[in-house]
PDB file of C-alpha atoms in Angstrom:
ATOM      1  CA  UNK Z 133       0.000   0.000   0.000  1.00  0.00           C
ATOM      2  CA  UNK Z 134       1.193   3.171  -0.705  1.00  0.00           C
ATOM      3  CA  UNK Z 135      -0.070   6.754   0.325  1.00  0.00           C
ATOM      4  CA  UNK Z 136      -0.308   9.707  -1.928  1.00  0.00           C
ATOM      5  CA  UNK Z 137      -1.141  13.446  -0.966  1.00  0.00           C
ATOM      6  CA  UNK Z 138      -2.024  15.586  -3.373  1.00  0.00           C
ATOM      7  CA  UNK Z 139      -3.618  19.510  -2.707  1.00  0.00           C
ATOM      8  CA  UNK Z 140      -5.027  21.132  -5.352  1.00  0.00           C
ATOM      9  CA  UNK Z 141      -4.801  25.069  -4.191  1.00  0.00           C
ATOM     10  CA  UNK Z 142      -7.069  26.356  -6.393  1.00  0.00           C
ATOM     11  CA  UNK Z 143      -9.565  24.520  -4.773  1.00  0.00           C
ATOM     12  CA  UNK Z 144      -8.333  23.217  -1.089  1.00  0.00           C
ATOM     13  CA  UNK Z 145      -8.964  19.662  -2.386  1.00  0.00           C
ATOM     14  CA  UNK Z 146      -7.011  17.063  -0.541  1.00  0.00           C
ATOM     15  CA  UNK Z 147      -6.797  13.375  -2.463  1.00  0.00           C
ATOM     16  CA  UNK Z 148      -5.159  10.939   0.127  1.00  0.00           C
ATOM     17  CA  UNK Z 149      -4.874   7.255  -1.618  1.00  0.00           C
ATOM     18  CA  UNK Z 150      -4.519   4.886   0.699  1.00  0.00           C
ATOM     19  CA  UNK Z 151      -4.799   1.835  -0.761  1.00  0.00           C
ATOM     20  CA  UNK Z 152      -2.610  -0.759  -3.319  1.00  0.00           C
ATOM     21  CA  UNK Z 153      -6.332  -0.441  -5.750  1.00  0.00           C
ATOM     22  CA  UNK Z 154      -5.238  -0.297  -9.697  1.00  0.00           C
ATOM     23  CA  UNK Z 155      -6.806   1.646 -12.512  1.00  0.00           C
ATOM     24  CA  UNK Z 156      -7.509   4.698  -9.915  1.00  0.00           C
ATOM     25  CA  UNK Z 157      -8.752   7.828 -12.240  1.00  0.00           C
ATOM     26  CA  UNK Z 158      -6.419  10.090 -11.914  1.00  0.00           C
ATOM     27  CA  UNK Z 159      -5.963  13.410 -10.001  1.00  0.00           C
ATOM     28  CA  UNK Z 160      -7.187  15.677 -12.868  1.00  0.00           C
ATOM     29  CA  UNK Z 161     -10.374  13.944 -12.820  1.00  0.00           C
ATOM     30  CA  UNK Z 162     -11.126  14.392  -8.954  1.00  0.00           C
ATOM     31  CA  UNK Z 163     -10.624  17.990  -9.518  1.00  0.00           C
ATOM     32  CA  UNK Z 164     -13.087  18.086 -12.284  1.00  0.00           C
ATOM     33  CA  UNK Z 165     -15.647  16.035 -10.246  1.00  0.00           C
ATOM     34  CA  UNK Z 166     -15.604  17.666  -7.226  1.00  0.00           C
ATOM     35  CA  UNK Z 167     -15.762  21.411  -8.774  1.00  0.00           C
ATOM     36  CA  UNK Z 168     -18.544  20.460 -10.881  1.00  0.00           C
ATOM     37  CA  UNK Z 169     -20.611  19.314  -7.808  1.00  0.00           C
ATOM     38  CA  UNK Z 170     -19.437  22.258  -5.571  1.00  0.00           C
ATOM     39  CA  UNK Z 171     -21.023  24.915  -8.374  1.00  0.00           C
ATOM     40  CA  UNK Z 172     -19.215  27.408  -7.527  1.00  0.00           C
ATOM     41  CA  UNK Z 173     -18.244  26.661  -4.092  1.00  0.00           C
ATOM     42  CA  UNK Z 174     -14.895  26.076  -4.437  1.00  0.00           C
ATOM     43  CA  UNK Z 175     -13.129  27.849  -1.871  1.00  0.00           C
ATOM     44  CA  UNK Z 176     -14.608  25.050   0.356  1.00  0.00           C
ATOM     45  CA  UNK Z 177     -12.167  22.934   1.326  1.00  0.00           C
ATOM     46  CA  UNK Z 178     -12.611  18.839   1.463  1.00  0.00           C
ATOM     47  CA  UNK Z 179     -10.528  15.472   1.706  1.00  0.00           C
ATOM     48  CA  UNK Z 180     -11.074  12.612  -0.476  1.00  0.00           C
ATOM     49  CA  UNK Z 181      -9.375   9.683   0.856  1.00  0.00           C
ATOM     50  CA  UNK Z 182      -9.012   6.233  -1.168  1.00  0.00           C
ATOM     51  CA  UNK Z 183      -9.209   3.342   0.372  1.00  0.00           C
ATOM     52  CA  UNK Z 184      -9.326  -0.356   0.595  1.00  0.00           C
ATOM     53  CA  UNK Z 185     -11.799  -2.949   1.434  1.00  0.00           C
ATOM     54  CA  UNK Z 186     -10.535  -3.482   4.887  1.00  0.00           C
ATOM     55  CA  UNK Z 187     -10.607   0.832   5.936  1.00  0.00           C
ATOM     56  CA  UNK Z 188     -14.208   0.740   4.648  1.00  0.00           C
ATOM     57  CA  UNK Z 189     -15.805  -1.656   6.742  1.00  0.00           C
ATOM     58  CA  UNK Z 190     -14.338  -0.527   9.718  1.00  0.00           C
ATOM     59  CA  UNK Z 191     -15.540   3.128   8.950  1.00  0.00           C
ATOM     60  CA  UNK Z 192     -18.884   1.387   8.214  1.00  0.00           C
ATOM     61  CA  UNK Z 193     -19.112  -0.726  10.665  1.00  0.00           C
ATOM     62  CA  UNK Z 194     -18.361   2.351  13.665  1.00  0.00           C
ATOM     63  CA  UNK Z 195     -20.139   5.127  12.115  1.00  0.00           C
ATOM     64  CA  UNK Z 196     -23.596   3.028  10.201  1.00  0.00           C
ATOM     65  CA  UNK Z 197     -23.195   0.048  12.117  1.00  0.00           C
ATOM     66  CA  UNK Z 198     -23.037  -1.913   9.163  1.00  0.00           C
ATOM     67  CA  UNK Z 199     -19.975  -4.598   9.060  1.00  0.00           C
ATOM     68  CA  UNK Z 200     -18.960  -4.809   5.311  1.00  0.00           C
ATOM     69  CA  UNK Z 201     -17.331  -2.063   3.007  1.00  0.00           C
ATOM     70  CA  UNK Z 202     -19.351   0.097   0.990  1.00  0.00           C
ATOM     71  CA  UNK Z 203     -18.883   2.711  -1.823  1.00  0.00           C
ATOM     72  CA  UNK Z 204     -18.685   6.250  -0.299  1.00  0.00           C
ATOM     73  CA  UNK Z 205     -18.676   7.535   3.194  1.00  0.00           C
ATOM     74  CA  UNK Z 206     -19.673  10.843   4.147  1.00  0.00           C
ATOM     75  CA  UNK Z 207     -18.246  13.388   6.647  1.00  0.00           C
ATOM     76  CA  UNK Z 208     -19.486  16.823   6.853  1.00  0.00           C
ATOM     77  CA  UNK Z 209     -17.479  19.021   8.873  1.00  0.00           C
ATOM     78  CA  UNK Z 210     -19.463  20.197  11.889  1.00  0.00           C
ATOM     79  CA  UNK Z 211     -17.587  23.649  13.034  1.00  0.00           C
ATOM     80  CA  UNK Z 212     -18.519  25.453  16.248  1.00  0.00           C
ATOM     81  CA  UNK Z 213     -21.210  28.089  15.739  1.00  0.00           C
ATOM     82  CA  UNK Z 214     -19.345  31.479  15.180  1.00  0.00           C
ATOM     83  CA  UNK Z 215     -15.852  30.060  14.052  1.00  0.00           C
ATOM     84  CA  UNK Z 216     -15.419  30.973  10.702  1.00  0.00           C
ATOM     85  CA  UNK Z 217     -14.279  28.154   8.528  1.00  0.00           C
ATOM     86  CA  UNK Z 218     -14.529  26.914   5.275  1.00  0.00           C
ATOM     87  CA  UNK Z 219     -13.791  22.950   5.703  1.00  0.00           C
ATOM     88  CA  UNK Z 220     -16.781  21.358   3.929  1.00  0.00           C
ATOM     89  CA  UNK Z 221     -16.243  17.874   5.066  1.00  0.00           C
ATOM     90  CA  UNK Z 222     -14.426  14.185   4.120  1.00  0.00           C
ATOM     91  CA  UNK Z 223     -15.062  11.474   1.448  1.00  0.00           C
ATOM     92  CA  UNK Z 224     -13.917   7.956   1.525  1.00  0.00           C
ATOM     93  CA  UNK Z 225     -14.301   5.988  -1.150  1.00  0.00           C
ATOM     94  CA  UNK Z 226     -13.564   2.272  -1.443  1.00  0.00           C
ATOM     95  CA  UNK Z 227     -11.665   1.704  -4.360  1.00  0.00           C
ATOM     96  CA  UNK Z 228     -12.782  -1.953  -4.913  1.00  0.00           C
ATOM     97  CA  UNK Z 229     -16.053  -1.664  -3.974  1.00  0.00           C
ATOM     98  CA  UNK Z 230     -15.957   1.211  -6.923  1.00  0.00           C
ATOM     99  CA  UNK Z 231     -14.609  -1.124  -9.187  1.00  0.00           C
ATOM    100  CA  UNK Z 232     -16.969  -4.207  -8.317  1.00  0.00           C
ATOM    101  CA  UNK Z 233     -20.261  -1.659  -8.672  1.00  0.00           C
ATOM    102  CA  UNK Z 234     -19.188  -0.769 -11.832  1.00  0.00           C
ATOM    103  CA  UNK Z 235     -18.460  -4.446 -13.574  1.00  0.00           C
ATOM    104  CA  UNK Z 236     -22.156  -5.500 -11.740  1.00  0.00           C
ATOM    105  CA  UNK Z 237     -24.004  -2.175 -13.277  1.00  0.00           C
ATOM    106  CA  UNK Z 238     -21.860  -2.772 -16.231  1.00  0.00           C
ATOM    107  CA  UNK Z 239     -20.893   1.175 -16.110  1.00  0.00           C
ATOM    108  CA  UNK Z 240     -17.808   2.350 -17.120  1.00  0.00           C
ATOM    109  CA  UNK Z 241     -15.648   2.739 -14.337  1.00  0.00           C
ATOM    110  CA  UNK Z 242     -14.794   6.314 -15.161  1.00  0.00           C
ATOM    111  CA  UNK Z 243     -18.112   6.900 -15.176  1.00  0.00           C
ATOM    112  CA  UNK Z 244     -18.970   5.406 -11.275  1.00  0.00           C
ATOM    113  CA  UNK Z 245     -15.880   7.180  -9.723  1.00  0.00           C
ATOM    114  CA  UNK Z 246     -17.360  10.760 -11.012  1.00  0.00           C
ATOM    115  CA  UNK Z 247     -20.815   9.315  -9.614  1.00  0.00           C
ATOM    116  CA  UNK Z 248     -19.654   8.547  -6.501  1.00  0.00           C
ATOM    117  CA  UNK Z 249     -17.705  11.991  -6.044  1.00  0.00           C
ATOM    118  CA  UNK Z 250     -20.745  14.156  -6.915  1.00  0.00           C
ATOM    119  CA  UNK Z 251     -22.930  11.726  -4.835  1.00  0.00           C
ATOM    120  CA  UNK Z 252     -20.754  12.054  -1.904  1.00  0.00           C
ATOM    121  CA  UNK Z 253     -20.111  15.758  -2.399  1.00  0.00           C
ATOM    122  CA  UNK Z 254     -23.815  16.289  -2.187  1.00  0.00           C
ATOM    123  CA  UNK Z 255     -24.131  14.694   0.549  1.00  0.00           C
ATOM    124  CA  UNK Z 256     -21.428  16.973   2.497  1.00  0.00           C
ATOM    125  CA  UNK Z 257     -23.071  20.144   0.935  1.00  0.00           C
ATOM    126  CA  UNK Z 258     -26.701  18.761   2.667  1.00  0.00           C
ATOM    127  CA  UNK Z 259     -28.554  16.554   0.156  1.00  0.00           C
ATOM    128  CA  UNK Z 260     -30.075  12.965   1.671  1.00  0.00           C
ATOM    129  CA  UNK Z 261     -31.865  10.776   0.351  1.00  0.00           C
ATOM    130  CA  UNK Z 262     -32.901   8.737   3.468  1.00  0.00           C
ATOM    131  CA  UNK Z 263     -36.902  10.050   2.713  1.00  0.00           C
ATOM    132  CA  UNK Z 264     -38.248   8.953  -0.918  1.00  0.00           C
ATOM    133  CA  UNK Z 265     -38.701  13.127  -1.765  1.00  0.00           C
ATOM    134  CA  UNK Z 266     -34.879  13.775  -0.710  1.00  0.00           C
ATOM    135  CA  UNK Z 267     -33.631  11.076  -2.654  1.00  0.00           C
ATOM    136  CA  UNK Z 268     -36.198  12.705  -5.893  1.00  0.00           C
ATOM    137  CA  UNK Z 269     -34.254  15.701  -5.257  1.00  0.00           C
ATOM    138  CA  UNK Z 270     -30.718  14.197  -4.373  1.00  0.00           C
ATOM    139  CA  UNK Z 271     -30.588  12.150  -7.488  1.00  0.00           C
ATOM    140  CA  UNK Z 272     -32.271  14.788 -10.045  1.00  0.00           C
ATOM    141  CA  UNK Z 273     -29.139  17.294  -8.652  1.00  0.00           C
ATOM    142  CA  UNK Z 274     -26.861  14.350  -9.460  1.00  0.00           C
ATOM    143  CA  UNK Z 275     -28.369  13.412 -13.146  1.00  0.00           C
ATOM    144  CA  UNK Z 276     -27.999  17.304 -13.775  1.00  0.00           C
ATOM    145  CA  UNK Z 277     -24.322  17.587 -12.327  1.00  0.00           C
ATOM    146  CA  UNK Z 278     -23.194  14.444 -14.314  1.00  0.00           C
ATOM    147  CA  UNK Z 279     -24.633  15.386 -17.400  1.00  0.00           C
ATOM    148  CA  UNK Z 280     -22.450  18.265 -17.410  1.00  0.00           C
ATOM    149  CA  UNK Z 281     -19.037  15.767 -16.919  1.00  0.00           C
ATOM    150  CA  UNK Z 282     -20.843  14.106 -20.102  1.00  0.00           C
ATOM    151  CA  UNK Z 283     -21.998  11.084 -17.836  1.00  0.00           C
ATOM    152  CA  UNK Z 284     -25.200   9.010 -18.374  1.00  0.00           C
ATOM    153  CA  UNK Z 285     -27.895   8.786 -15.505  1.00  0.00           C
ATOM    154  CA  UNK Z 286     -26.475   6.475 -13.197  1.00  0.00           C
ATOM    155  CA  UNK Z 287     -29.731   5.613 -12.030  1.00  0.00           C
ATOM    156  CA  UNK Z 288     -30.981   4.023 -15.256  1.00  0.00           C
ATOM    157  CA  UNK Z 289     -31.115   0.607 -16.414  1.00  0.00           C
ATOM    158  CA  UNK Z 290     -28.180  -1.465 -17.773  1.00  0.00           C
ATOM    159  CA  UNK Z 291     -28.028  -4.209 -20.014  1.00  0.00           C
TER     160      UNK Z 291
END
């Protein structure tokens, strides 16, 4: 395993890659995901850290209480009423559960990374979709954002 930092200034992005993973988009593409779904908001500053199977189900398991991996994890920065700050919060994403999504959807795997960077970035910004009309709302914003990166509705059907 081998861990890579990378900050983007323009943008306070922070990629951290933290696991051994192949085929990993690269750093260019982040960037490209995670302005699109700020709009604009991209003096907010956020982590997205890579990781592997085993770093994912222990996040899972202590903050959903659900013992396996999963795709993206969700950390919104919670800063102290009156202390100016302009963290916006944390993504993991499993690289392997990523890649495993994608074969099963048969979706390019381009195509899930940017989904699962907008998805999570919504999340940090406020979307849910634990109630039927978030997730209406959560997953139009997404179709919208990813249609702009030139990606299909990842909520559709695949052969």
């Amino acid at each position: 395993m081998s861990a890579t930092d990378f900050q983007d200034a323009a943008m306070n992005l922070e990629l951290q890659i933290e696991t051994d993973a192949s085929g990993l988009p690269p750093r260019e593409d982040f960037v490209a995901w995670t302005e699109t779904a700020l709009e604009g908001e991209t003096r907010r500053g956020l982590v997205i850290r890579i990781v592997d199977e085993a770093e994912s189900r222990q996040l899972n398991r202590e903050y959903r209480g659900r013992d396996k991996p999963t795709n993206v994890l969700s950390f919104p920065f919670e800063v102290p009423s009156g202390v100016p700050n302009e963290h916006l919060g944390d993504l993991v994403i499993c690289a392997h559960v990523v890649a495993k999504e994608a074969q099963q959807q048969h979706k390019p795997l381009a195509h899930h990374w940017a989904h699962m960077v907008v998805h999570g970035v919504l999340h940090l910004r406020g979307y849910d979709h634990m109630q039927e009309h978030e997730a209406e709302i959560m997953e139009s914003r997404e179709r919208q954002l990813l249609a702009a990166l030139s990606v299909p509705d990842p909520y559709r059907e695949t052969a």
